Amino acid sequence: MLKKTGVPSKEELMPAFPSEERMKEGPVAIIECFQNIPCNPCATSCPQDAIRDFIDINDIPVFVAEDCNGCALCVANCPGLAIFVLDETFSETETLVKLPYEFQPLPTQGEVVDVVDRGGETVGQGRVHRVQNPKSFDKTAVVWIVVPRALGRDVRFIRRKGD
Ligand code: SF4
Ligand code: SF4
């Protein structure tokens, strides 16, 4: 499915998700990078070395979820916009999703936005919890969105009202 549509199937996504035990421990990166391309900023930007150094620049990232603290530096540094952070411990009923955002103007804290899945379909609404946009992120902001728990593993983009 990934090769035909660019959208991974549930089976293709499975390796991107850490164990259920790790998901219960707090924020963690989800790396949806499935193709061998010459690219490694995810590994070089991770302060925890949770994304191991590449042996070959074309490697697929080797991620050790137990070493990740969910800081989202890799989210801002991935040119393929292929990394997200999920925090399923945010509340009993909600998941926090940290996602890359390269449009202007940036959303604002408290704003309600439509949330969109990997295929571009609007699947519900979310609330902007925080926007990170320091100079070190080099124009890729990281937007923190709170969504209903059932949507957390599907939401990969936001659409602002009026977009
Ligand atoms: S979220 Fe932070 S600790 Fe985790 S892989 Fe990305 S950069 Fe490393
Ligand atoms: S930086 Fe992004 S696109 Fe490049 S290898 Fe890492 S996850 Fe894949």
CSV table of N, CA and C and ligand atoms in Angstrom, one decimal:
chain,number,residue,atom,x,y,z
A,1,MET,N,0.8,-1.2,0.0
A,1,MET,CA,0.0,0.0,0.0
A,1,MET,C,0.9,1.3,0.0
A,2,LEU,N,2.0,1.2,0.8
A,2,LEU,CA,2.8,2.4,0.8
A,2,LEU,C,3.4,2.8,-0.5
A,3,LYS,N,3.8,1.8,-1.3
A,3,LYS,CA,4.4,2.0,-2.6
A,3,LYS,C,3.3,2.5,-3.6
A,4,LYS,N,2.1,2.0,-3.5
A,4,LYS,CA,1.0,2.4,-4.4
A,4,LYS,C,0.5,3.8,-4.1
A,5,THR,N,0.2,4.1,-2.8
A,5,THR,CA,-0.5,5.3,-2.5
A,5,THR,C,0.3,6.3,-1.7
A,6,GLY,N,1.5,5.9,-1.2
A,6,GLY,CA,2.2,6.7,-0.3
A,6,GLY,C,1.7,6.7,1.1
A,7,VAL,N,0.6,6.0,1.4
A,7,VAL,CA,0.1,5.9,2.7
A,7,VAL,C,0.3,4.5,3.2
A,8,PRO,N,1.0,4.4,4.4
A,8,PRO,CA,1.2,3.0,4.9
A,8,PRO,C,0.0,2.3,5.4
A,9,SER,N,-0.1,1.0,5.2
A,9,SER,CA,-1.2,0.2,5.8
A,9,SER,C,-0.9,0.0,7.3
A,10,LYS,N,-1.9,-0.5,8.0
A,10,LYS,CA,-1.7,-0.8,9.4
A,10,LYS,C,-0.5,-1.7,9.6
A,11,GLU,N,-0.4,-2.7,8.8
A,11,GLU,CA,0.7,-3.7,8.9
A,11,GLU,C,2.0,-3.0,8.7
A,12,GLU,N,2.1,-2.1,7.7
A,12,GLU,CA,3.4,-1.4,7.4
A,12,GLU,C,3.7,-0.5,8.5
A,13,LEU,N,2.7,0.0,9.2
A,13,LEU,CA,3.0,1.0,10.3
A,13,LEU,C,3.5,0.3,11.6
A,14,MET,N,3.2,-1.0,11.7
A,14,MET,CA,3.4,-1.7,13.0
A,14,MET,C,4.9,-1.5,13.5
A,15,PRO,N,5.9,-1.6,12.6
A,15,PRO,CA,7.3,-1.5,13.1
A,15,PRO,C,7.6,-0.1,13.7
A,16,ALA,N,6.8,0.9,13.3
A,16,ALA,CA,7.0,2.3,13.7
A,16,ALA,C,6.6,2.5,15.2
A,17,PHE,N,5.7,1.7,15.7
A,17,PHE,CA,5.2,1.9,17.0
A,17,PHE,C,6.0,1.1,18.1
A,18,PRO,N,6.4,1.8,19.1
A,18,PRO,CA,7.1,1.1,20.2
A,18,PRO,C,6.1,0.1,20.9
A,19,SER,N,6.6,-0.6,21.8
A,19,SER,CA,5.8,-1.6,22.5
A,19,SER,C,4.7,-0.9,23.3
A,20,GLU,N,3.6,-1.6,23.6
A,20,GLU,CA,2.5,-1.0,24.4
A,20,GLU,C,3.0,-0.6,25.7
A,21,GLU,N,4.0,-1.4,26.3
A,21,GLU,CA,4.5,-1.0,27.6
A,21,GLU,C,5.2,0.3,27.5
A,22,ARG,N,6.0,0.6,26.4
A,22,ARG,CA,6.7,1.9,26.3
A,22,ARG,C,5.7,3.0,26.1
A,23,MET,N,4.6,2.7,25.3
A,23,MET,CA,3.6,3.8,25.1
A,23,MET,C,3.0,4.2,26.4
A,24,LYS,N,2.9,3.3,27.3
A,24,LYS,CA,2.3,3.7,28.6
A,24,LYS,C,3.2,4.5,29.5
A,25,GLU,N,4.4,4.6,29.1
A,25,GLU,CA,5.4,5.3,30.0
A,25,GLU,C,5.5,6.8,29.7
A,26,GLY,N,4.9,7.3,28.7
A,26,GLY,CA,5.0,8.7,28.4
A,26,GLY,C,5.4,9.0,27.0
A,27,PRO,N,5.7,10.3,26.7
A,27,PRO,CA,6.0,10.7,25.3
A,27,PRO,C,7.1,9.9,24.6
A,28,VAL,N,6.9,9.6,23.4
A,28,VAL,CA,7.8,8.8,22.6
A,28,VAL,C,7.7,9.1,21.1
A,29,ALA,N,8.8,9.0,20.4
A,29,ALA,CA,8.8,9.3,19.0
A,29,ALA,C,8.2,8.1,18.2
A,30,ILE,N,7.5,8.4,17.1
A,30,ILE,CA,7.0,7.5,16.2
A,30,ILE,C,7.6,7.8,14.9
A,31,ILE,N,8.5,7.0,14.3
A,31,ILE,CA,9.3,7.3,13.2
A,31,ILE,C,8.7,6.5,12.0
A,32,GLU,N,8.0,7.3,11.1
A,32,GLU,CA,7.3,6.7,10.0
A,32,GLU,C,8.2,6.9,8.7
A,33,CYS,N,9.3,6.3,8.7
A,33,CYS,CA,10.3,6.5,7.6
A,33,CYS,C,10.6,5.1,7.1
A,34,PHE,N,10.1,4.7,6.0
A,34,PHE,CA,10.2,3.3,5.5
A,34,PHE,C,11.0,3.1,4.3
A,35,GLN,N,11.6,4.2,3.7
A,35,GLN,CA,12.3,4.0,2.5
A,35,GLN,C,13.8,4.4,2.6
A,36,ASN,N,14.6,3.7,1.9
A,36,ASN,CA,16.1,3.9,2.0
A,36,ASN,C,16.4,5.2,1.2
A,37,ILE,N,16.6,6.3,1.9
A,37,ILE,CA,17.0,7.5,1.2
A,37,ILE,C,18.2,8.1,1.9
A,38,PRO,N,19.0,8.9,1.2
A,38,PRO,CA,20.2,9.5,1.8
A,38,PRO,C,19.9,10.6,2.7
A,39,CYS,N,19.7,10.3,4.0
A,39,CYS,CA,19.2,11.3,4.9
A,39,CYS,C,19.4,10.8,6.4
A,40,ASN,N,19.9,11.7,7.2
A,40,ASN,CA,20.1,11.2,8.6
A,40,ASN,C,20.0,12.3,9.7
A,41,PRO,N,19.3,13.4,9.5
A,41,PRO,CA,19.2,14.4,10.6
A,41,PRO,C,18.5,13.9,11.8
A,42,CYS,N,17.7,13.0,11.6
A,42,CYS,CA,17.0,12.4,12.8
A,42,CYS,C,18.0,11.9,13.8
A,43,ALA,N,19.0,11.2,13.3
A,43,ALA,CA,20.0,10.6,14.2
A,43,ALA,C,20.9,11.6,14.7
A,44,THR,N,21.4,12.6,13.9
A,44,THR,CA,22.3,13.6,14.3
A,44,THR,C,21.7,14.6,15.3
A,45,SER,N,20.4,14.7,15.3
A,45,SER,CA,19.8,15.7,16.1
A,45,SER,C,19.3,15.2,17.5
A,46,CYS,N,19.3,13.9,17.6
A,46,CYS,CA,18.8,13.3,18.9
A,46,CYS,C,19.8,13.4,20.0
A,47,PRO,N,19.4,14.2,21.0
A,47,PRO,CA,20.4,14.3,22.2
A,47,PRO,C,20.5,13.1,23.0
A,48,GLN,N,19.6,12.2,22.9
A,48,GLN,CA,19.6,10.9,23.7
A,48,GLN,C,20.2,9.8,23.0
A,49,ASP,N,20.6,10.0,21.7
A,49,ASP,CA,21.1,8.9,20.9
A,49,ASP,C,20.1,7.7,20.8
A,50,ALA,N,18.8,8.1,20.9
A,50,ALA,CA,17.8,7.1,20.8
A,50,ALA,C,17.6,6.6,19.3
A,51,ILE,N,18.0,7.5,18.4
A,51,ILE,CA,18.1,7.1,17.0
A,51,ILE,C,19.6,6.9,16.7
A,52,ARG,N,19.9,5.6,16.6
A,52,ARG,CA,21.3,5.3,16.5
A,52,ARG,C,22.0,5.8,15.3
A,53,ASP,N,23.3,6.1,15.4
A,53,ASP,CA,24.1,6.6,14.2
A,53,ASP,C,23.9,5.6,13.0
A,54,PHE,N,23.8,6.2,11.9
A,54,PHE,CA,23.6,5.4,10.7
A,54,PHE,C,25.0,4.8,10.3
A,55,ILE,N,25.0,3.6,9.9
A,55,ILE,CA,26.2,3.0,9.3
A,55,ILE,C,26.3,3.4,7.8
A,56,ASP,N,25.2,3.4,7.1
A,56,ASP,CA,25.1,3.9,5.8
A,56,ASP,C,24.1,5.0,5.7
A,57,ILE,N,24.3,6.1,5.0
A,57,ILE,CA,23.4,7.3,5.0
A,57,ILE,C,22.1,6.9,4.4
A,58,ASN,N,22.0,5.8,3.7
A,58,ASN,CA,20.7,5.3,3.1
A,58,ASN,C,19.9,4.4,4.1
A,59,ASP,N,20.5,4.2,5.2
A,59,ASP,CA,19.8,3.3,6.2
A,59,ASP,C,18.4,3.8,6.6
A,60,ILE,N,17.6,2.9,7.0
A,60,ILE,CA,16.3,3.3,7.7
A,60,ILE,C,16.7,3.5,9.2
A,61,PRO,N,16.1,4.5,9.8
A,61,PRO,CA,16.5,4.8,11.2
A,61,PRO,C,16.3,3.6,12.2
A,62,VAL,N,17.3,3.4,13.0
A,62,VAL,CA,17.3,2.4,14.0
A,62,VAL,C,16.9,3.1,15.3
A,63,PHE,N,15.8,2.9,15.9
A,63,PHE,CA,15.2,3.6,17.0
A,63,PHE,C,15.1,2.8,18.2
A,64,VAL,N,15.6,3.3,19.4
A,64,VAL,CA,15.5,2.5,20.6
A,64,VAL,C,14.5,3.3,21.5
A,65,ALA,N,13.3,2.9,21.5
A,65,ALA,CA,12.2,3.7,22.2
A,65,ALA,C,12.5,3.9,23.7
A,66,GLU,N,13.2,3.0,24.3
A,66,GLU,CA,13.5,3.0,25.7
A,66,GLU,C,14.5,4.2,26.0
A,67,ASP,N,15.2,4.7,25.0
A,67,ASP,CA,16.1,5.8,25.2
A,67,ASP,C,15.5,7.1,24.9
A,68,CYS,N,14.3,7.2,24.4
A,68,CYS,CA,13.7,8.4,23.9
A,68,CYS,C,12.9,9.1,25.0
A,69,ASN,N,13.0,10.4,25.2
A,69,ASN,CA,12.2,11.1,26.2
A,69,ASN,C,11.1,12.0,25.5
A,70,GLY,N,10.9,11.8,24.2
A,70,GLY,CA,9.8,12.5,23.6
A,70,GLY,C,10.0,14.0,23.4
A,71,CYS,N,11.3,14.5,23.4
A,71,CYS,CA,11.6,15.9,23.3
A,71,CYS,C,11.2,16.5,22.0
A,72,ALA,N,11.1,15.8,20.9
A,72,ALA,CA,10.6,16.2,19.6
A,72,ALA,C,11.7,17.0,18.8
A,73,LEU,N,12.9,17.0,19.2
A,73,LEU,CA,13.9,17.6,18.4
A,73,LEU,C,14.0,17.0,17.0
A,74,CYS,N,13.9,15.7,17.0
A,74,CYS,CA,13.9,15.0,15.7
A,74,CYS,C,12.7,15.3,14.8
A,75,VAL,N,11.6,15.7,15.4
A,75,VAL,CA,10.4,16.0,14.7
A,75,VAL,C,10.7,17.3,13.8
A,76,ALA,N,11.3,18.3,14.5
A,76,ALA,CA,11.7,19.5,13.8
A,76,ALA,C,12.8,19.3,12.8
A,77,ASN,N,13.6,18.4,13.0
A,77,ASN,CA,14.8,18.2,12.1
A,77,ASN,C,14.6,17.3,11.0
A,78,CYS,N,13.6,16.5,10.9
A,78,CYS,CA,13.3,15.6,9.9
A,78,CYS,C,12.8,16.3,8.6
A,79,PRO,N,13.6,16.3,7.5
A,79,PRO,CA,13.1,17.0,6.3
A,79,PRO,C,11.9,16.3,5.7
A,80,GLY,N,11.7,15.0,6.0
A,80,GLY,CA,10.6,14.3,5.4
A,80,GLY,C,9.3,14.4,6.2
A,81,LEU,N,9.3,15.2,7.3
A,81,LEU,CA,8.2,15.3,8.1
A,81,LEU,C,7.6,13.9,8.5
A,82,ALA,N,8.5,13.0,8.8
A,82,ALA,CA,8.1,11.6,9.0
A,82,ALA,C,8.1,11.2,10.5
A,83,ILE,N,8.4,12.2,11.4
A,83,ILE,CA,8.5,11.8,12.8
A,83,ILE,C,7.4,12.6,13.6
A,84,PHE,N,6.8,11.9,14.5
A,84,PHE,CA,5.8,12.5,15.4
A,84,PHE,C,6.1,12.0,16.8
A,85,VAL,N,5.6,12.7,17.8
A,85,VAL,CA,5.7,12.2,19.2
A,85,VAL,C,4.3,12.0,19.7
A,86,LEU,N,4.1,10.9,20.3
A,86,LEU,CA,2.8,10.6,21.0
A,86,LEU,C,3.0,10.5,22.5
A,87,ASP,N,2.0,11.1,23.2
A,87,ASP,CA,2.0,11.0,24.6
A,87,ASP,C,0.6,10.5,25.0
A,88,GLU,N,0.5,9.2,25.2
A,88,GLU,CA,-0.8,8.6,25.6
A,88,GLU,C,-1.0,8.7,27.1
A,89,THR,N,-0.1,9.3,27.8
A,89,THR,CA,-0.3,9.5,29.2
A,89,THR,C,-0.8,10.9,29.5
A,90,PHE,N,-1.1,11.7,28.5
A,90,PHE,CA,-1.5,13.1,28.7
A,90,PHE,C,-2.7,13.2,29.6
A,91,SER,N,-3.7,12.4,29.3
A,91,SER,CA,-4.9,12.4,30.3
A,91,SER,C,-5.6,11.0,30.1
A,92,GLU,N,-6.6,10.8,30.9
A,92,GLU,CA,-7.3,9.5,30.8
A,92,GLU,C,-8.0,9.3,29.4
A,93,THR,N,-8.4,10.4,28.8
A,93,THR,CA,-9.2,10.3,27.6
A,93,THR,C,-8.5,10.9,26.4
A,94,GLU,N,-7.4,11.6,26.5
A,94,GLU,CA,-6.8,12.3,25.4
A,94,GLU,C,-5.3,11.9,25.2
A,95,THR,N,-4.9,12.0,23.9
A,95,THR,CA,-3.5,11.8,23.6
A,95,THR,C,-2.9,13.2,23.1
A,96,LEU,N,-1.7,13.4,23.5
A,96,LEU,CA,-1.0,14.6,23.0
A,96,LEU,C,-0.1,14.1,21.8
A,97,VAL,N,-0.3,14.8,20.6
A,97,VAL,CA,0.5,14.5,19.4
A,97,VAL,C,1.4,15.7,19.1
A,98,LYS,N,2.7,15.5,19.0
A,98,LYS,CA,3.6,16.6,18.6
A,98,LYS,C,3.9,16.4,17.1
A,99,LEU,N,3.5,17.4,16.3
A,99,LEU,CA,3.7,17.2,14.8
A,99,LEU,C,4.4,18.4,14.2
A,100,PRO,N,5.1,18.1,13.1
A,100,PRO,CA,5.8,19.2,12.4
A,100,PRO,C,4.8,20.1,11.6
A,101,TYR,N,5.1,21.4,11.6
A,101,TYR,CA,4.2,22.3,10.9
A,101,TYR,C,5.0,23.4,10.2
A,102,GLU,N,4.9,23.5,8.9
A,102,GLU,CA,5.7,24.4,8.2
A,102,GLU,C,5.0,25.6,7.5
A,103,PHE,N,3.7,25.8,7.9
A,103,PHE,CA,2.9,26.8,7.3
A,103,PHE,C,2.9,28.1,8.2
A,104,GLN,N,2.6,29.2,7.6
A,104,GLN,CA,2.4,30.4,8.3
A,104,GLN,C,1.0,31.0,8.0
A,105,PRO,N,0.4,31.7,8.9
A,105,PRO,CA,0.8,31.9,10.3
A,105,PRO,C,0.7,30.6,11.1
A,106,LEU,N,1.4,30.5,12.2
A,106,LEU,CA,1.3,29.4,13.1
A,106,LEU,C,0.0,29.4,13.9
A,107,PRO,N,-0.5,28.2,14.2
A,107,PRO,CA,-1.6,28.2,15.1
A,107,PRO,C,-1.3,28.7,16.5
A,108,THR,N,-2.3,29.0,17.3
A,108,THR,CA,-2.0,29.6,18.6
A,108,THR,C,-2.6,28.7,19.7
A,109,GLN,N,-2.0,28.8,20.9
A,109,GLN,CA,-2.4,28.0,22.0
A,109,GLN,C,-3.9,28.1,22.2
A,110,GLY,N,-4.6,27.0,22.4
A,110,GLY,CA,-6.0,27.0,22.7
A,110,GLY,C,-6.9,26.9,21.5
A,111,GLU,N,-6.3,27.2,20.3
A,111,GLU,CA,-7.1,27.1,19.1
A,111,GLU,C,-7.6,25.7,18.8
A,112,VAL,N,-8.8,25.7,18.3
A,112,VAL,CA,-9.4,24.4,17.9
A,112,VAL,C,-9.2,24.2,16.4
A,113,VAL,N,-8.6,23.0,16.1
A,113,VAL,CA,-8.3,22.8,14.6
A,113,VAL,C,-8.9,21.4,14.2
A,114,ASP,N,-9.0,21.3,12.9
A,114,ASP,CA,-9.4,20.0,12.4
A,114,ASP,C,-8.1,19.1,12.4
A,115,VAL,N,-8.3,17.9,12.7
A,115,VAL,CA,-7.1,17.0,12.7
A,115,VAL,C,-7.3,16.0,11.5
A,116,VAL,N,-6.2,15.7,10.9
A,116,VAL,CA,-6.2,15.0,9.6
A,116,VAL,C,-5.3,13.7,9.7
A,117,ASP,N,-5.8,12.7,9.0
A,117,ASP,CA,-5.0,11.4,9.1
A,117,ASP,C,-3.9,11.3,8.0
A,118,ARG,N,-3.3,10.2,7.9
A,118,ARG,CA,-2.2,10.1,6.9
A,118,ARG,C,-2.6,10.2,5.5
A,119,GLY,N,-3.9,9.9,5.2
A,119,GLY,CA,-4.4,10.0,3.9
A,119,GLY,C,-5.0,11.3,3.6
A,120,GLY,N,-5.0,12.3,4.5
A,120,GLY,CA,-5.5,13.6,4.2
A,120,GLY,C,-6.9,13.8,4.6
A,121,GLU,N,-7.5,12.8,5.2
A,121,GLU,CA,-8.9,12.9,5.6
A,121,GLU,C,-9.1,13.6,7.0
A,122,THR,N,-10.0,14.5,7.1
A,122,THR,CA,-10.3,15.1,8.4
A,122,THR,C,-11.0,14.0,9.3
A,123,VAL,N,-10.5,13.7,10.5
A,123,VAL,CA,-11.0,12.7,11.3
A,123,VAL,C,-11.6,13.2,12.6
A,124,GLY,N,-11.5,14.5,12.8
A,124,GLY,CA,-12.1,15.0,14.1
A,124,GLY,C,-11.5,16.4,14.4
A,125,GLN,N,-11.5,16.8,15.6
A,125,GLN,CA,-11.0,18.1,16.0
A,125,GLN,C,-10.0,17.9,17.2
A,126,GLY,N,-9.1,18.8,17.3
A,126,GLY,CA,-8.1,18.8,18.3
A,126,GLY,C,-7.9,20.2,18.9
A,127,ARG,N,-7.1,20.3,20.0
A,127,ARG,CA,-6.9,21.6,20.6
A,127,ARG,C,-5.4,21.8,20.6
A,128,VAL,N,-4.9,23.0,20.2
A,128,VAL,CA,-3.5,23.4,20.3
A,128,VAL,C,-3.1,23.6,21.7
A,129,HIS,N,-2.1,22.8,22.1
A,129,HIS,CA,-1.7,22.9,23.5
A,129,HIS,C,-0.4,23.8,23.7
A,130,ARG,N,0.4,23.7,22.6
A,130,ARG,CA,1.7,24.5,22.7
A,130,ARG,C,2.2,24.6,21.2
A,131,VAL,N,2.9,25.6,21.0
A,131,VAL,CA,3.7,25.7,19.7
A,131,VAL,C,5.1,26.0,20.0
A,132,GLN,N,6.0,25.2,19.5
A,132,GLN,CA,7.5,25.4,19.7
A,132,GLN,C,8.0,25.8,18.4
A,133,ASN,N,8.7,27.0,18.4
A,133,ASN,CA,9.3,27.5,17.1
A,133,ASN,C,10.6,28.2,17.4
A,134,PRO,N,11.5,27.6,18.1
A,134,PRO,CA,12.8,28.3,18.4
A,134,PRO,C,13.6,28.4,17.1
A,135,LYS,N,14.6,29.3,17.0
A,135,LYS,CA,15.5,29.4,15.9
A,135,LYS,C,16.1,28.1,15.5
A,136,SER,N,16.5,27.3,16.5
A,136,SER,CA,17.2,26.1,16.3
A,136,SER,C,16.3,25.1,15.5
A,137,PHE,N,15.0,25.3,15.4
A,137,PHE,CA,14.2,24.4,14.7
A,137,PHE,C,14.2,24.7,13.2
A,138,ASP,N,14.8,25.8,12.8
A,138,ASP,CA,15.0,26.2,11.4
A,138,ASP,C,13.7,26.2,10.6
A,139,LYS,N,12.8,26.9,11.1
A,139,LYS,CA,11.5,27.2,10.4
A,139,LYS,C,10.5,26.0,10.4
A,140,THR,N,10.9,24.9,11.0
A,140,THR,CA,9.8,23.9,11.1
A,140,THR,C,9.4,23.9,12.6
A,141,ALA,N,8.1,24.4,12.8
A,141,ALA,CA,7.6,24.4,14.2
A,141,ALA,C,7.1,23.0,14.6
A,142,VAL,N,7.0,22.8,15.9
A,142,VAL,CA,6.4,21.6,16.4
A,142,VAL,C,5.2,22.0,17.1
A,143,VAL,N,4.0,21.6,16.7
A,143,VAL,CA,2.8,21.9,17.2
A,143,VAL,C,2.3,20.7,18.1
A,144,TRP,N,1.9,21.1,19.3
A,144,TRP,CA,1.4,20.0,20.2
A,144,TRP,C,-0.2,20.1,20.2
A,145,ILE,N,-0.8,19.0,19.8
A,145,ILE,CA,-2.2,18.9,19.6
A,145,ILE,C,-2.8,17.9,20.6
A,146,VAL,N,-3.8,18.3,21.3
A,146,VAL,CA,-4.5,17.3,22.1
A,146,VAL,C,-5.7,16.8,21.4
A,147,VAL,N,-5.8,15.5,21.3
A,147,VAL,CA,-6.9,14.8,20.5
A,147,VAL,C,-7.6,13.7,21.4
A,148,PRO,N,-8.8,13.4,21.1
A,148,PRO,CA,-9.4,12.2,21.8
A,148,PRO,C,-8.5,11.0,21.6
A,149,ARG,N,-8.4,10.2,22.7
A,149,ARG,CA,-7.5,9.1,22.7
A,149,ARG,C,-7.7,8.2,21.5
A,150,ALA,N,-8.9,8.0,21.0
A,150,ALA,CA,-9.1,7.1,19.9
A,150,ALA,C,-8.4,7.6,18.6
A,151,LEU,N,-8.1,8.8,18.5
A,151,LEU,CA,-7.5,9.4,17.3
A,151,LEU,C,-6.0,9.5,17.3
A,152,GLY,N,-5.4,9.4,18.4
A,152,GLY,CA,-4.0,9.7,18.6
A,152,GLY,C,-3.1,9.0,17.7
A,153,ARG,N,-3.4,7.8,17.4
A,153,ARG,CA,-2.4,7.0,16.5
A,153,ARG,C,-2.7,7.3,15.0
A,154,ASP,N,-3.7,8.0,14.7
A,154,ASP,CA,-4.1,8.3,13.3
A,154,ASP,C,-3.8,9.7,12.9
A,155,VAL,N,-3.8,10.7,13.8
A,155,VAL,CA,-3.7,12.1,13.4
A,155,VAL,C,-2.2,12.4,13.1
A,156,ARG,N,-2.0,13.0,11.9
A,156,ARG,CA,-0.7,13.3,11.4
A,156,ARG,C,-0.6,14.7,10.8
A,157,PHE,N,-1.7,15.5,10.8
A,157,PHE,CA,-1.6,16.8,10.4
A,157,PHE,C,-2.8,17.6,10.9
A,158,ILE,N,-2.7,18.9,10.9
A,158,ILE,CA,-3.9,19.7,11.3
A,158,ILE,C,-4.3,20.7,10.2
A,159,ARG,N,-5.6,21.0,10.2
A,159,ARG,CA,-6.1,22.0,9.2
A,159,ARG,C,-6.8,23.1,10.1
A,160,ARG,N,-6.3,24.3,9.9
A,160,ARG,CA,-7.0,25.4,10.6
A,160,ARG,C,-8.3,25.8,10.0
A,161,LYS,N,-9.2,26.3,10.8
A,161,LYS,CA,-10.4,26.8,10.3
A,161,LYS,C,-10.2,27.9,9.2
A,162,GLY,N,-10.8,27.7,8.1
A,162,GLY,CA,-10.6,28.7,7.0
A,162,GLY,C,-9.5,28.3,6.0
A,163,ASP,N,-8.7,27.3,6.3
A,163,ASP,CA,-7.7,26.9,5.4
A,163,ASP,C,-8.3,26.2,4.1
B,1,SF4,S1,11.9,12.6,20.5
B,1,SF4,FE1,13.9,13.5,21.3
B,1,SF4,S2,14.8,11.7,22.4
B,1,SF4,FE2,13.2,10.9,21.1
B,1,SF4,S3,14.2,10.2,19.2
B,1,SF4,FE3,13.4,12.3,18.9
B,1,SF4,S4,15.2,13.6,19.4
B,1,SF4,FE4,15.6,11.6,20.3
B,2,SF4,S1,15.5,12.5,9.0
B,2,SF4,FE1,13.4,11.8,8.6
B,2,SF4,S2,13.3,11.3,6.4
B,2,SF4,FE2,15.5,11.4,7.1
B,2,SF4,S3,16.0,9.3,7.6
B,2,SF4,FE3,15.4,10.4,9.5
B,2,SF4,S4,13.2,9.9,9.7
B,2,SF4,FE4,13.8,9.4,7.6
